[in-house]
Amino acid sequence: MDILNFLDAMHGAVAQGIIWSIMTLGVYITFRVLDFPDLTVDGSFATGAAVSAMLVGNHGMNPFLALAAALLAGMVCGFVTGFLTAKMKIPGILAGILTMTALYSINIRIMGMQAMIPLNGANTVDIVIRHAIHGISPKNSQILLGVIVAAIIIAFLYWFFGTELGCSIRATGSNPYMVRSLGVNTDTTTIIALVLSNGLVALSGGIFAQVQGSATVDIGIGTIVIGLASVIIGEVVLGKHTGFLPRLICMVIGSIIYRAIISLVLFLGLPSTDMKLLTAIIIAIALFFPTLKKGIQQRRGYHQAVNTAETNGKE
Amino acid sequence: MLELSHVCKTFNPGTVNEKQALRDISLRLEPGDFITVIGGNGAGKSTLLNLIAGVYPCDGGTITVDNEDVTHLPEYKRANFLGRVFQDPMRGTAGDMNIEENLAMAYRRGKPRTLRWGITKEERTLYHDKLAKLGLGLEERMTNKVGLLSGGQRQALTLLMATLQRPKLLLLDEHTAALDPKTAETVLQHTNEIIGGEHLTALMVTHNMHHAIQYGNRIIMMNDGQVLFDISGEEKKGLKVEDLLERFQTAQGKELDNDRMLLN
Ligand SMILES: Nc1ncnc2c1ncn2[C@@H]1O[C@H](COP(=O)(O)OP(=O)(O)OP(=O)(O)O)[C@@H](O)[C@H]1O
Ligand SMILES: [Mg+2]
């Protein structure tokens, strides 16, 4: 009985984790590739949710088209932060906070001045899937949807960051001076990365709103922290692998593990309001992990191992 | 080819930290000039190179390259005709990317970045050959992260990157200062070979007077934001360190004392 409940909770965690992993991939682009702590995501996740819920719930739009609209809305959010920081030279963190704050008001406007849009009986993406595949459970339909979308995005990102433009974005994150001296406008690369990142975050928000059956104004609160936690957990899983493809896949795995940890704790009876505290603790532990590993290796006196850990840390 | 006329730069104007780094500099480079630039700390050598590269704007004066006014062009656009190597080995390469990716970035200097693949097969062969010429074994490590290379290796790579697309002008700001003497000599050798072999126009800042005399066809001494003297041709060829010191004394009315200026 208990074990069945537990498995059910974990099943749900996988479904949630995959859907949120699209957001994690977005956060990965700014946090790791561009080396830019972008706080816009709390706002753009909610924007994606609001746009998608509004179009599906109140306008009866095709749920997939609504997701495309959510993606575009998120890209606009990213552009605003990019413009504030790259063109108006507002410090990155502040630019993100400004956009995020402004989006709170804008999101309520998108939602027709309401705090919540319910999607009872609306034609959402998971319902479309359940119609198409007979007998598939709600959770499995979410997993299927999440896997398909995440796979498409990973394939896209893998291609994109291998192109000339993608390489110059990666180089901007690594060494902006060098990139400028090689003729790349770092303002442009910064904006493109933020546009791409927030588009994915909003897409994730749009899917999440549809599958959970509502969008609320506070749906995006804490998104950035969840994203960071998932990125960091994903990197711990990644370990020494250096390829870009495994790295992206580990972002999805990180998101699932994060959800599993949260579900486990909820399952053990902690109130859901403790989740933020727990997330902060997870991030702290995950960030401490490389240092801890290095410490243990040093004590064992493996000089070579220490060097690898150092190079891993630099990546 | 490069012409600076009445260029000046003041940092932090109107504050207690106001610093006039360049005072009314006029300078003309002929195609093929290899100019070494010497001068004490704070003389304005880096500022001069940064102004040419567009790192920050001039307060006054104009900069033209091949009769095109570039005074107001942003840094990334001036990169189309400039190759640069910096004093800090970290500065000229992306440590998180591998050697061939860094070269591929440099290979596209002056070209738009499109959605074409960031590095092609033919390029790899080209990079392999070019790296082999450096004689540092880097051609066998093309997929290694640049962050794993030593300072000297990074500088040699940056030099190769700066000249991969032929620049109209090569700017070298003490690019061997952070290296040990032996590596510095090697990198300087490469520099000289590349500049000579490809007939590049170059400005090389150095703190080593011997290097300044040994290399190039023209030497400029800067002090306090001004050009003290400019020696070229036959006179440059026969120059000795003592001559430079004497010239400084005559121009400045005082003796040159500078710890970082290498006399021996
Ligand atoms: N970004 C800056 N802001 C303020 N002052 C600056 C800046 N860059 C240079 N300066 C000042 O301008 C003067 C000239 O500096 P510059 O770096 O050009 O000297 P330099 O000849 O390259 O010296 P060094 O041999 O030490 O490299 C110095 O007094 C320096 O303190
Ligand atoms: Mg300097």
PDB file of N, CA and C in Angstrom, chain A residues 130-210:
ATOM      1  N   ARG A 130      -4.034  12.046 -24.856  1.00  0.00           N
ATOM      2  CA  ARG A 130      -4.839  10.940 -24.336  1.00  0.00           C
ATOM      3  C   ARG A 130      -5.932  10.515 -25.324  1.00  0.00           C
ATOM      4  N   HIS A 131      -6.378  11.468 -26.138  1.00  0.00           N
ATOM      5  CA  HIS A 131      -7.327  11.105 -27.191  1.00  0.00           C
ATOM      6  C   HIS A 131      -6.651  10.288 -28.280  1.00  0.00           C
ATOM      7  N   ALA A 132      -5.418  10.673 -28.555  1.00  0.00           N
ATOM      8  CA  ALA A 132      -4.702  10.023 -29.658  1.00  0.00           C
ATOM      9  C   ALA A 132      -4.256   8.610 -29.285  1.00  0.00           C
ATOM     10  N   ILE A 133      -3.810   8.432 -28.037  1.00  0.00           N
ATOM     11  CA  ILE A 133      -3.339   7.113 -27.615  1.00  0.00           C
ATOM     12  C   ILE A 133      -4.293   6.572 -26.562  1.00  0.00           C
ATOM     13  N   HIS A 134      -5.042   5.538 -26.928  1.00  0.00           N
ATOM     14  CA  HIS A 134      -6.048   5.027 -26.002  1.00  0.00           C
ATOM     15  C   HIS A 134      -5.419   4.357 -24.798  1.00  0.00           C
ATOM     16  N   GLY A 135      -5.983   4.639 -23.646  1.00  0.00           N
ATOM     17  CA  GLY A 135      -5.573   3.946 -22.442  1.00  0.00           C
ATOM     18  C   GLY A 135      -4.308   4.483 -21.789  1.00  0.00           C
ATOM     19  N   ILE A 136      -3.727   5.541 -22.333  1.00  0.00           N
ATOM     20  CA  ILE A 136      -2.519   6.088 -21.708  1.00  0.00           C
ATOM     21  C   ILE A 136      -2.935   6.888 -20.473  1.00  0.00           C
ATOM     22  N   SER A 137      -2.189   6.718 -19.383  1.00  0.00           N
ATOM     23  CA  SER A 137      -2.543   7.406 -18.137  1.00  0.00           C
ATOM     24  C   SER A 137      -2.135   8.876 -18.246  1.00  0.00           C
ATOM     25  N   PRO A 138      -2.760   9.741 -17.437  1.00  0.00           N
ATOM     26  CA  PRO A 138      -2.399  11.167 -17.493  1.00  0.00           C
ATOM     27  C   PRO A 138      -0.900  11.374 -17.291  1.00  0.00           C
ATOM     28  N   LYS A 139      -0.337  10.669 -16.301  1.00  0.00           N
ATOM     29  CA  LYS A 139       1.084  10.871 -16.024  1.00  0.00           C
ATOM     30  C   LYS A 139       1.942  10.432 -17.201  1.00  0.00           C
ATOM     31  N   ASN A 140       1.579   9.283 -17.789  1.00  0.00           N
ATOM     32  CA  ASN A 140       2.369   8.810 -18.928  1.00  0.00           C
ATOM     33  C   ASN A 140       2.231   9.721 -20.139  1.00  0.00           C
ATOM     34  N   SER A 141       1.064  10.332 -20.274  1.00  0.00           N
ATOM     35  CA  SER A 141       0.915  11.252 -21.407  1.00  0.00           C
ATOM     36  C   SER A 141       1.810  12.479 -21.190  1.00  0.00           C
ATOM     37  N   GLN A 142       1.928  12.894 -19.919  1.00  0.00           N
ATOM     38  CA  GLN A 142       2.836  14.021 -19.625  1.00  0.00           C
ATOM     39  C   GLN A 142       4.281  13.640 -19.899  1.00  0.00           C
ATOM     40  N   ILE A 143       4.627  12.414 -19.492  1.00  0.00           N
ATOM     41  CA  ILE A 143       6.005  11.957 -19.712  1.00  0.00           C
ATOM     42  C   ILE A 143       6.307  11.895 -21.201  1.00  0.00           C
ATOM     43  N   LEU A 144       5.362  11.341 -21.958  1.00  0.00           N
ATOM     44  CA  LEU A 144       5.553  11.230 -23.407  1.00  0.00           C
ATOM     45  C   LEU A 144       5.758  12.614 -24.023  1.00  0.00           C
ATOM     46  N   LEU A 145       4.862  13.532 -23.658  1.00  0.00           N
ATOM     47  CA  LEU A 145       4.951  14.901 -24.174  1.00  0.00           C
ATOM     48  C   LEU A 145       6.302  15.519 -23.809  1.00  0.00           C
ATOM     49  N   GLY A 146       6.649  15.398 -22.516  1.00  0.00           N
ATOM     50  CA  GLY A 146       7.906  15.983 -22.038  1.00  0.00           C
ATOM     51  C   GLY A 146       9.115  15.420 -22.757  1.00  0.00           C
ATOM     52  N   VAL A 147       9.126  14.102 -22.946  1.00  0.00           N
ATOM     53  CA  VAL A 147      10.280  13.466 -23.596  1.00  0.00           C
ATOM     54  C   VAL A 147      10.412  13.960 -25.037  1.00  0.00           C
ATOM     55  N   ILE A 148       9.277  14.041 -25.730  1.00  0.00           N
ATOM     56  CA  ILE A 148       9.341  14.493 -27.130  1.00  0.00           C
ATOM     57  C   ILE A 148       9.857  15.937 -27.205  1.00  0.00           C
ATOM     58  N   VAL A 149       9.253  16.810 -26.389  1.00  0.00           N
ATOM     59  CA  VAL A 149       9.664  18.222 -26.443  1.00  0.00           C
ATOM     60  C   VAL A 149      11.129  18.363 -26.024  1.00  0.00           C
ATOM     61  N   ALA A 150      11.507  17.696 -24.932  1.00  0.00           N
ATOM     62  CA  ALA A 150      12.890  17.811 -24.454  1.00  0.00           C
ATOM     63  C   ALA A 150      13.863  17.283 -25.502  1.00  0.00           C
ATOM     64  N   ALA A 151      13.491  16.185 -26.170  1.00  0.00           N
ATOM     65  CA  ALA A 151      14.391  15.625 -27.186  1.00  0.00           C
ATOM     66  C   ALA A 151      14.566  16.593 -28.350  1.00  0.00           C
ATOM     67  N   ILE A 152      13.468  17.203 -28.775  1.00  0.00           N
ATOM     68  CA  ILE A 152      13.558  18.172 -29.873  1.00  0.00           C
ATOM     69  C   ILE A 152      14.466  19.338 -29.465  1.00  0.00           C
ATOM     70  N   ILE A 153      14.261  19.816 -28.231  1.00  0.00           N
ATOM     71  CA  ILE A 153      15.038  20.975 -27.793  1.00  0.00           C
ATOM     72  C   ILE A 153      16.513  20.628 -27.637  1.00  0.00           C
ATOM     73  N   ILE A 154      16.788  19.453 -27.085  1.00  0.00           N
ATOM     74  CA  ILE A 154      18.189  19.049 -26.929  1.00  0.00           C
ATOM     75  C   ILE A 154      18.851  18.935 -28.307  1.00  0.00           C
ATOM     76  N   ALA A 155      18.130  18.343 -29.256  1.00  0.00           N
ATOM     77  CA  ALA A 155      18.691  18.235 -30.611  1.00  0.00           C
ATOM     78  C   ALA A 155      18.949  19.625 -31.192  1.00  0.00           C
ATOM     79  N   PHE A 156      17.986  20.530 -30.973  1.00  0.00           N
ATOM     80  CA  PHE A 156      18.150  21.894 -31.477  1.00  0.00           C
ATOM     81  C   PHE A 156      19.360  22.577 -30.829  1.00  0.00           C
ATOM     82  N   LEU A 157      19.443  22.492 -29.511  1.00  0.00           N
ATOM     83  CA  LEU A 157      20.544  23.167 -28.808  1.00  0.00           C
ATOM     84  C   LEU A 157      21.894  22.584 -29.210  1.00  0.00           C
ATOM     85  N   TYR A 158      21.915  21.261 -29.383  1.00  0.00           N
ATOM     86  CA  TYR A 158      23.159  20.602 -29.777  1.00  0.00           C
ATOM     87  C   TYR A 158      23.623  21.134 -31.132  1.00  0.00           C
ATOM     88  N   TRP A 159      22.662  21.255 -32.046  1.00  0.00           N
ATOM     89  CA  TRP A 159      22.995  21.818 -33.360  1.00  0.00           C
ATOM     90  C   TRP A 159      23.393  23.288 -33.229  1.00  0.00           C
ATOM     91  N   PHE A 160      22.534  24.055 -32.540  1.00  0.00           N
ATOM     92  CA  PHE A 160      22.716  25.508 -32.511  1.00  0.00           C
ATOM     93  C   PHE A 160      24.071  25.903 -31.921  1.00  0.00           C
ATOM     94  N   PHE A 161      24.464  25.277 -30.814  1.00  0.00           N
ATOM     95  CA  PHE A 161      25.726  25.667 -30.175  1.00  0.00           C
ATOM     96  C   PHE A 161      26.945  25.126 -30.915  1.00  0.00           C
ATOM     97  N   GLY A 162      26.688  24.367 -31.984  1.00  0.00           N
ATOM     98  CA  GLY A 162      27.792  23.967 -32.850  1.00  0.00           C
ATOM     99  C   GLY A 162      27.941  24.880 -34.057  1.00  0.00           C
ATOM    100  N   THR A 163      26.985  25.785 -34.265  1.00  0.00           N
ATOM    101  CA  THR A 163      27.079  26.699 -35.413  1.00  0.00           C
ATOM    102  C   THR A 163      28.015  27.857 -35.078  1.00  0.00           C
ATOM    103  N   GLU A 164      28.325  28.635 -36.096  1.00  0.00           N
ATOM    104  CA  GLU A 164      29.193  29.807 -35.895  1.00  0.00           C
ATOM    105  C   GLU A 164      28.603  30.744 -34.851  1.00  0.00           C
ATOM    106  N   LEU A 165      27.296  30.991 -34.990  1.00  0.00           N
ATOM    107  CA  LEU A 165      26.631  31.890 -34.053  1.00  0.00           C
ATOM    108  C   LEU A 165      26.648  31.297 -32.644  1.00  0.00           C
ATOM    109  N   GLY A 166      26.295  30.006 -32.540  1.00  0.00           N
ATOM    110  CA  GLY A 166      26.281  29.339 -31.245  1.00  0.00           C
ATOM    111  C   GLY A 166      27.658  29.344 -30.598  1.00  0.00           C
ATOM    112  N   CYS A 167      28.702  29.112 -31.402  1.00  0.00           N
ATOM    113  CA  CYS A 167      30.068  29.137 -30.869  1.00  0.00           C
ATOM    114  C   CYS A 167      30.408  30.516 -30.330  1.00  0.00           C
ATOM    115  N   SER A 168      29.952  31.565 -31.028  1.00  0.00           N
ATOM    116  CA  SER A 168      30.308  32.891 -30.529  1.00  0.00           C
ATOM    117  C   SER A 168      29.537  33.214 -29.247  1.00  0.00           C
ATOM    118  N   ILE A 169      28.370  32.605 -29.045  1.00  0.00           N
ATOM    119  CA  ILE A 169      27.664  32.788 -27.763  1.00  0.00           C
ATOM    120  C   ILE A 169      28.434  32.073 -26.648  1.00  0.00           C
ATOM    121  N   ARG A 170      28.869  30.838 -26.937  1.00  0.00           N
ATOM    122  CA  ARG A 170      29.655  30.114 -25.933  1.00  0.00           C
ATOM    123  C   ARG A 170      30.929  30.876 -25.590  1.00  0.00           C
ATOM    124  N   ALA A 171      31.576  31.417 -26.617  1.00  0.00           N
ATOM    125  CA  ALA A 171      32.812  32.154 -26.377  1.00  0.00           C
ATOM    126  C   ALA A 171      32.543  33.440 -25.597  1.00  0.00           C
ATOM    127  N   THR A 172      31.381  34.054 -25.815  1.00  0.00           N
ATOM    128  CA  THR A 172      31.032  35.253 -25.056  1.00  0.00           C
ATOM    129  C   THR A 172      30.976  34.929 -23.568  1.00  0.00           C
ATOM    130  N   GLY A 173      30.417  33.753 -23.240  1.00  0.00           N
ATOM    131  CA  GLY A 173      30.354  33.348 -21.846  1.00  0.00           C
ATOM    132  C   GLY A 173      31.728  33.050 -21.282  1.00  0.00           C
ATOM    133  N   SER A 174      32.625  32.561 -22.130  1.00  0.00           N
ATOM    134  CA  SER A 174      33.936  32.166 -21.660  1.00  0.00           C
ATOM    135  C   SER A 174      34.896  33.347 -21.574  1.00  0.00           C
ATOM    136  N   ASN A 175      34.891  34.213 -22.598  1.00  0.00           N
ATOM    137  CA  ASN A 175      35.822  35.339 -22.616  1.00  0.00           C
ATOM    138  C   ASN A 175      35.326  36.439 -23.555  1.00  0.00           C
ATOM    139  N   PRO A 176      34.531  37.368 -23.003  1.00  0.00           N
ATOM    140  CA  PRO A 176      33.944  38.409 -23.851  1.00  0.00           C
ATOM    141  C   PRO A 176      34.987  39.312 -24.521  1.00  0.00           C
ATOM    142  N   TYR A 177      36.119  39.534 -23.856  1.00  0.00           N
ATOM    143  CA  TYR A 177      37.155  40.396 -24.448  1.00  0.00           C
ATOM    144  C   TYR A 177      37.662  39.786 -25.747  1.00  0.00           C
ATOM    145  N   MET A 178      37.958  38.482 -25.654  1.00  0.00           N
ATOM    146  CA  MET A 178      38.483  37.786 -26.814  1.00  0.00           C
ATOM    147  C   MET A 178      37.476  37.822 -27.958  1.00  0.00           C
ATOM    148  N   VAL A 179      36.210  37.593 -27.627  1.00  0.00           N
ATOM    149  CA  VAL A 179      35.191  37.528 -28.663  1.00  0.00           C
ATOM    150  C   VAL A 179      35.060  38.859 -29.385  1.00  0.00           C
ATOM    151  N   ARG A 180      35.099  39.949 -28.604  1.00  0.00           N
ATOM    152  CA  ARG A 180      35.017  41.267 -29.246  1.00  0.00           C
ATOM    153  C   ARG A 180      36.228  41.503 -30.134  1.00  0.00           C
ATOM    154  N   SER A 181      37.402  41.071 -29.645  1.00  0.00           N
ATOM    155  CA  SER A 181      38.611  41.301 -30.445  1.00  0.00           C
ATOM    156  C   SER A 181      38.596  40.444 -31.705  1.00  0.00           C
ATOM    157  N   LEU A 182      37.686  39.471 -31.761  1.00  0.00           N
ATOM    158  CA  LEU A 182      37.567  38.662 -32.972  1.00  0.00           C
ATOM    159  C   LEU A 182      36.344  39.064 -33.790  1.00  0.00           C
ATOM    160  N   GLY A 183      35.819  40.243 -33.496  1.00  0.00           N
ATOM    161  CA  GLY A 183      34.801  40.808 -34.371  1.00  0.00           C
ATOM    162  C   GLY A 183      33.369  40.409 -34.075  1.00  0.00           C
ATOM    163  N   VAL A 184      33.105  39.923 -32.856  1.00  0.00           N
ATOM    164  CA  VAL A 184      31.726  39.561 -32.521  1.00  0.00           C
ATOM    165  C   VAL A 184      31.140  40.644 -31.624  1.00  0.00           C
ATOM    166  N   ASN A 185      29.919  41.052 -31.938  1.00  0.00           N
ATOM    167  CA  ASN A 185      29.224  42.020 -31.103  1.00  0.00           C
ATOM    168  C   ASN A 185      28.642  41.271 -29.904  1.00  0.00           C
ATOM    169  N   THR A 186      29.263  41.438 -28.734  1.00  0.00           N
ATOM    170  CA  THR A 186      28.838  40.664 -27.569  1.00  0.00           C
ATOM    171  C   THR A 186      27.460  41.108 -27.068  1.00  0.00           C
ATOM    172  N   ASP A 187      27.049  42.328 -27.399  1.00  0.00           N
ATOM    173  CA  ASP A 187      25.688  42.745 -27.051  1.00  0.00           C
ATOM    174  C   ASP A 187      24.686  41.827 -27.751  1.00  0.00           C
ATOM    175  N   THR A 188      24.937  41.573 -29.021  1.00  0.00           N
ATOM    176  CA  THR A 188      24.029  40.735 -29.797  1.00  0.00           C
ATOM    177  C   THR A 188      24.016  39.298 -29.273  1.00  0.00           C
ATOM    178  N   THR A 189      25.197  38.738 -29.014  1.00  0.00           N
ATOM    179  CA  THR A 189      25.218  37.348 -28.550  1.00  0.00           C
ATOM    180  C   THR A 189      24.530  37.222 -27.190  1.00  0.00           C
ATOM    181  N   THR A 190      24.724  38.220 -26.323  1.00  0.00           N
ATOM    182  CA  THR A 190      24.070  38.199 -25.012  1.00  0.00           C
ATOM    183  C   THR A 190      22.549  38.207 -25.179  1.00  0.00           C
ATOM    184  N   ILE A 191      22.068  39.082 -26.048  1.00  0.00           N
ATOM    185  CA  ILE A 191      20.622  39.174 -26.251  1.00  0.00           C
ATOM    186  C   ILE A 191      20.078  37.861 -26.827  1.00  0.00           C
ATOM    187  N   ILE A 192      20.770  37.307 -27.817  1.00  0.00           N
ATOM    188  CA  ILE A 192      20.274  36.059 -28.424  1.00  0.00           C
ATOM    189  C   ILE A 192      20.178  34.947 -27.373  1.00  0.00           C
ATOM    190  N   ALA A 193      21.198  34.831 -26.532  1.00  0.00           N
ATOM    191  CA  ALA A 193      21.173  33.777 -25.513  1.00  0.00           C
ATOM    192  C   ALA A 193      20.012  33.983 -24.546  1.00  0.00           C
ATOM    193  N   LEU A 194      19.763  35.234 -24.159  1.00  0.00           N
ATOM    194  CA  LEU A 194      18.667  35.500 -23.225  1.00  0.00           C
ATOM    195  C   LEU A 194      17.308  35.233 -23.879  1.00  0.00           C
ATOM    196  N   VAL A 195      17.196  35.574 -25.144  1.00  0.00           N
ATOM    197  CA  VAL A 195      15.952  35.317 -25.879  1.00  0.00           C
ATOM    198  C   VAL A 195      15.672  33.812 -25.929  1.00  0.00           C
ATOM    199  N   LEU A 196      16.697  33.068 -26.301  1.00  0.00           N
ATOM    200  CA  LEU A 196      16.557  31.616 -26.410  1.00  0.00           C
ATOM    201  C   LEU A 196      16.204  31.001 -25.047  1.00  0.00           C
ATOM    202  N   SER A 197      16.951  31.402 -24.031  1.00  0.00           N
ATOM    203  CA  SER A 197      16.757  30.852 -22.696  1.00  0.00           C
ATOM    204  C   SER A 197      15.340  31.098 -22.183  1.00  0.00           C
ATOM    205  N   ASN A 198      14.899  32.343 -22.254  1.00  0.00           N
ATOM    206  CA  ASN A 198      13.585  32.659 -21.702  1.00  0.00           C
ATOM    207  C   ASN A 198      12.452  32.094 -22.551  1.00  0.00           C
ATOM    208  N   GLY A 199      12.710  31.895 -23.831  1.00  0.00           N
ATOM    209  CA  GLY A 199      11.722  31.209 -24.665  1.00  0.00           C
ATOM    210  C   GLY A 199      11.478  29.808 -24.129  1.00  0.00           C
ATOM    211  N   LEU A 200      12.554  29.090 -23.830  1.00  0.00           N
ATOM    212  CA  LEU A 200      12.416  27.729 -23.307  1.00  0.00           C
ATOM    213  C   LEU A 200      11.743  27.728 -21.936  1.00  0.00           C
ATOM    214  N   VAL A 201      12.117  28.688 -21.096  1.00  0.00           N
ATOM    215  CA  VAL A 201      11.510  28.764 -19.766  1.00  0.00           C
ATOM    216  C   VAL A 201      10.004  28.976 -19.882  1.00  0.00           C
ATOM    217  N   ALA A 202       9.599  29.873 -20.772  1.00  0.00           N
ATOM    218  CA  ALA A 202       8.167  30.150 -20.938  1.00  0.00           C
ATOM    219  C   ALA A 202       7.441  28.954 -21.559  1.00  0.00           C
ATOM    220  N   LEU A 203       8.114  28.266 -22.467  1.00  0.00           N
ATOM    221  CA  LEU A 203       7.512  27.062 -23.056  1.00  0.00           C
ATOM    222  C   LEU A 203       7.227  26.044 -21.951  1.00  0.00           C
ATOM    223  N   SER A 204       8.218  25.880 -21.069  1.00  0.00           N
ATOM    224  CA  SER A 204       8.049  24.971 -19.936  1.00  0.00           C
ATOM    225  C   SER A 204       6.866  25.404 -19.070  1.00  0.00           C
ATOM    226  N   GLY A 205       6.784  26.707 -18.810  1.00  0.00           N
ATOM    227  CA  GLY A 205       5.666  27.238 -18.025  1.00  0.00           C
ATOM    228  C   GLY A 205       4.335  26.990 -18.717  1.00  0.00           C
ATOM    229  N   GLY A 206       4.338  27.145 -20.036  1.00  0.00           N
ATOM    230  CA  GLY A 206       3.110  26.939 -20.808  1.00  0.00           C
ATOM    231  C   GLY A 206       2.633  25.504 -20.731  1.00  0.00           C
ATOM    232  N   ILE A 207       3.569  24.567 -20.855  1.00  0.00           N
ATOM    233  CA  ILE A 207       3.198  23.148 -20.758  1.00  0.00           C
ATOM    234  C   ILE A 207       2.716  22.835 -19.345  1.00  0.00           C
ATOM    235  N   PHE A 208       3.453  23.356 -18.370  1.00  0.00           N
ATOM    236  CA  PHE A 208       3.106  23.070 -16.978  1.00  0.00           C
ATOM    237  C   PHE A 208       1.678  23.538 -16.665  1.00  0.00           C
ATOM    238  N   ALA A 209       1.345  24.741 -17.090  1.00  0.00           N
ATOM    239  CA  ALA A 209       0.002  25.264 -16.815  1.00  0.00           C
ATOM    240  C   ALA A 209      -1.056  24.356 -17.437  1.00  0.00           C
ATOM    241  N   GLN A 210      -0.806  23.910 -18.665  1.00  0.00           N
ATOM    242  CA  GLN A 210      -1.801  23.061 -19.335  1.00  0.00           C
ATOM    243  C   GLN A 210      -1.965  21.717 -18.634  1.00  0.00           C
TER     244      GLN A 210
END
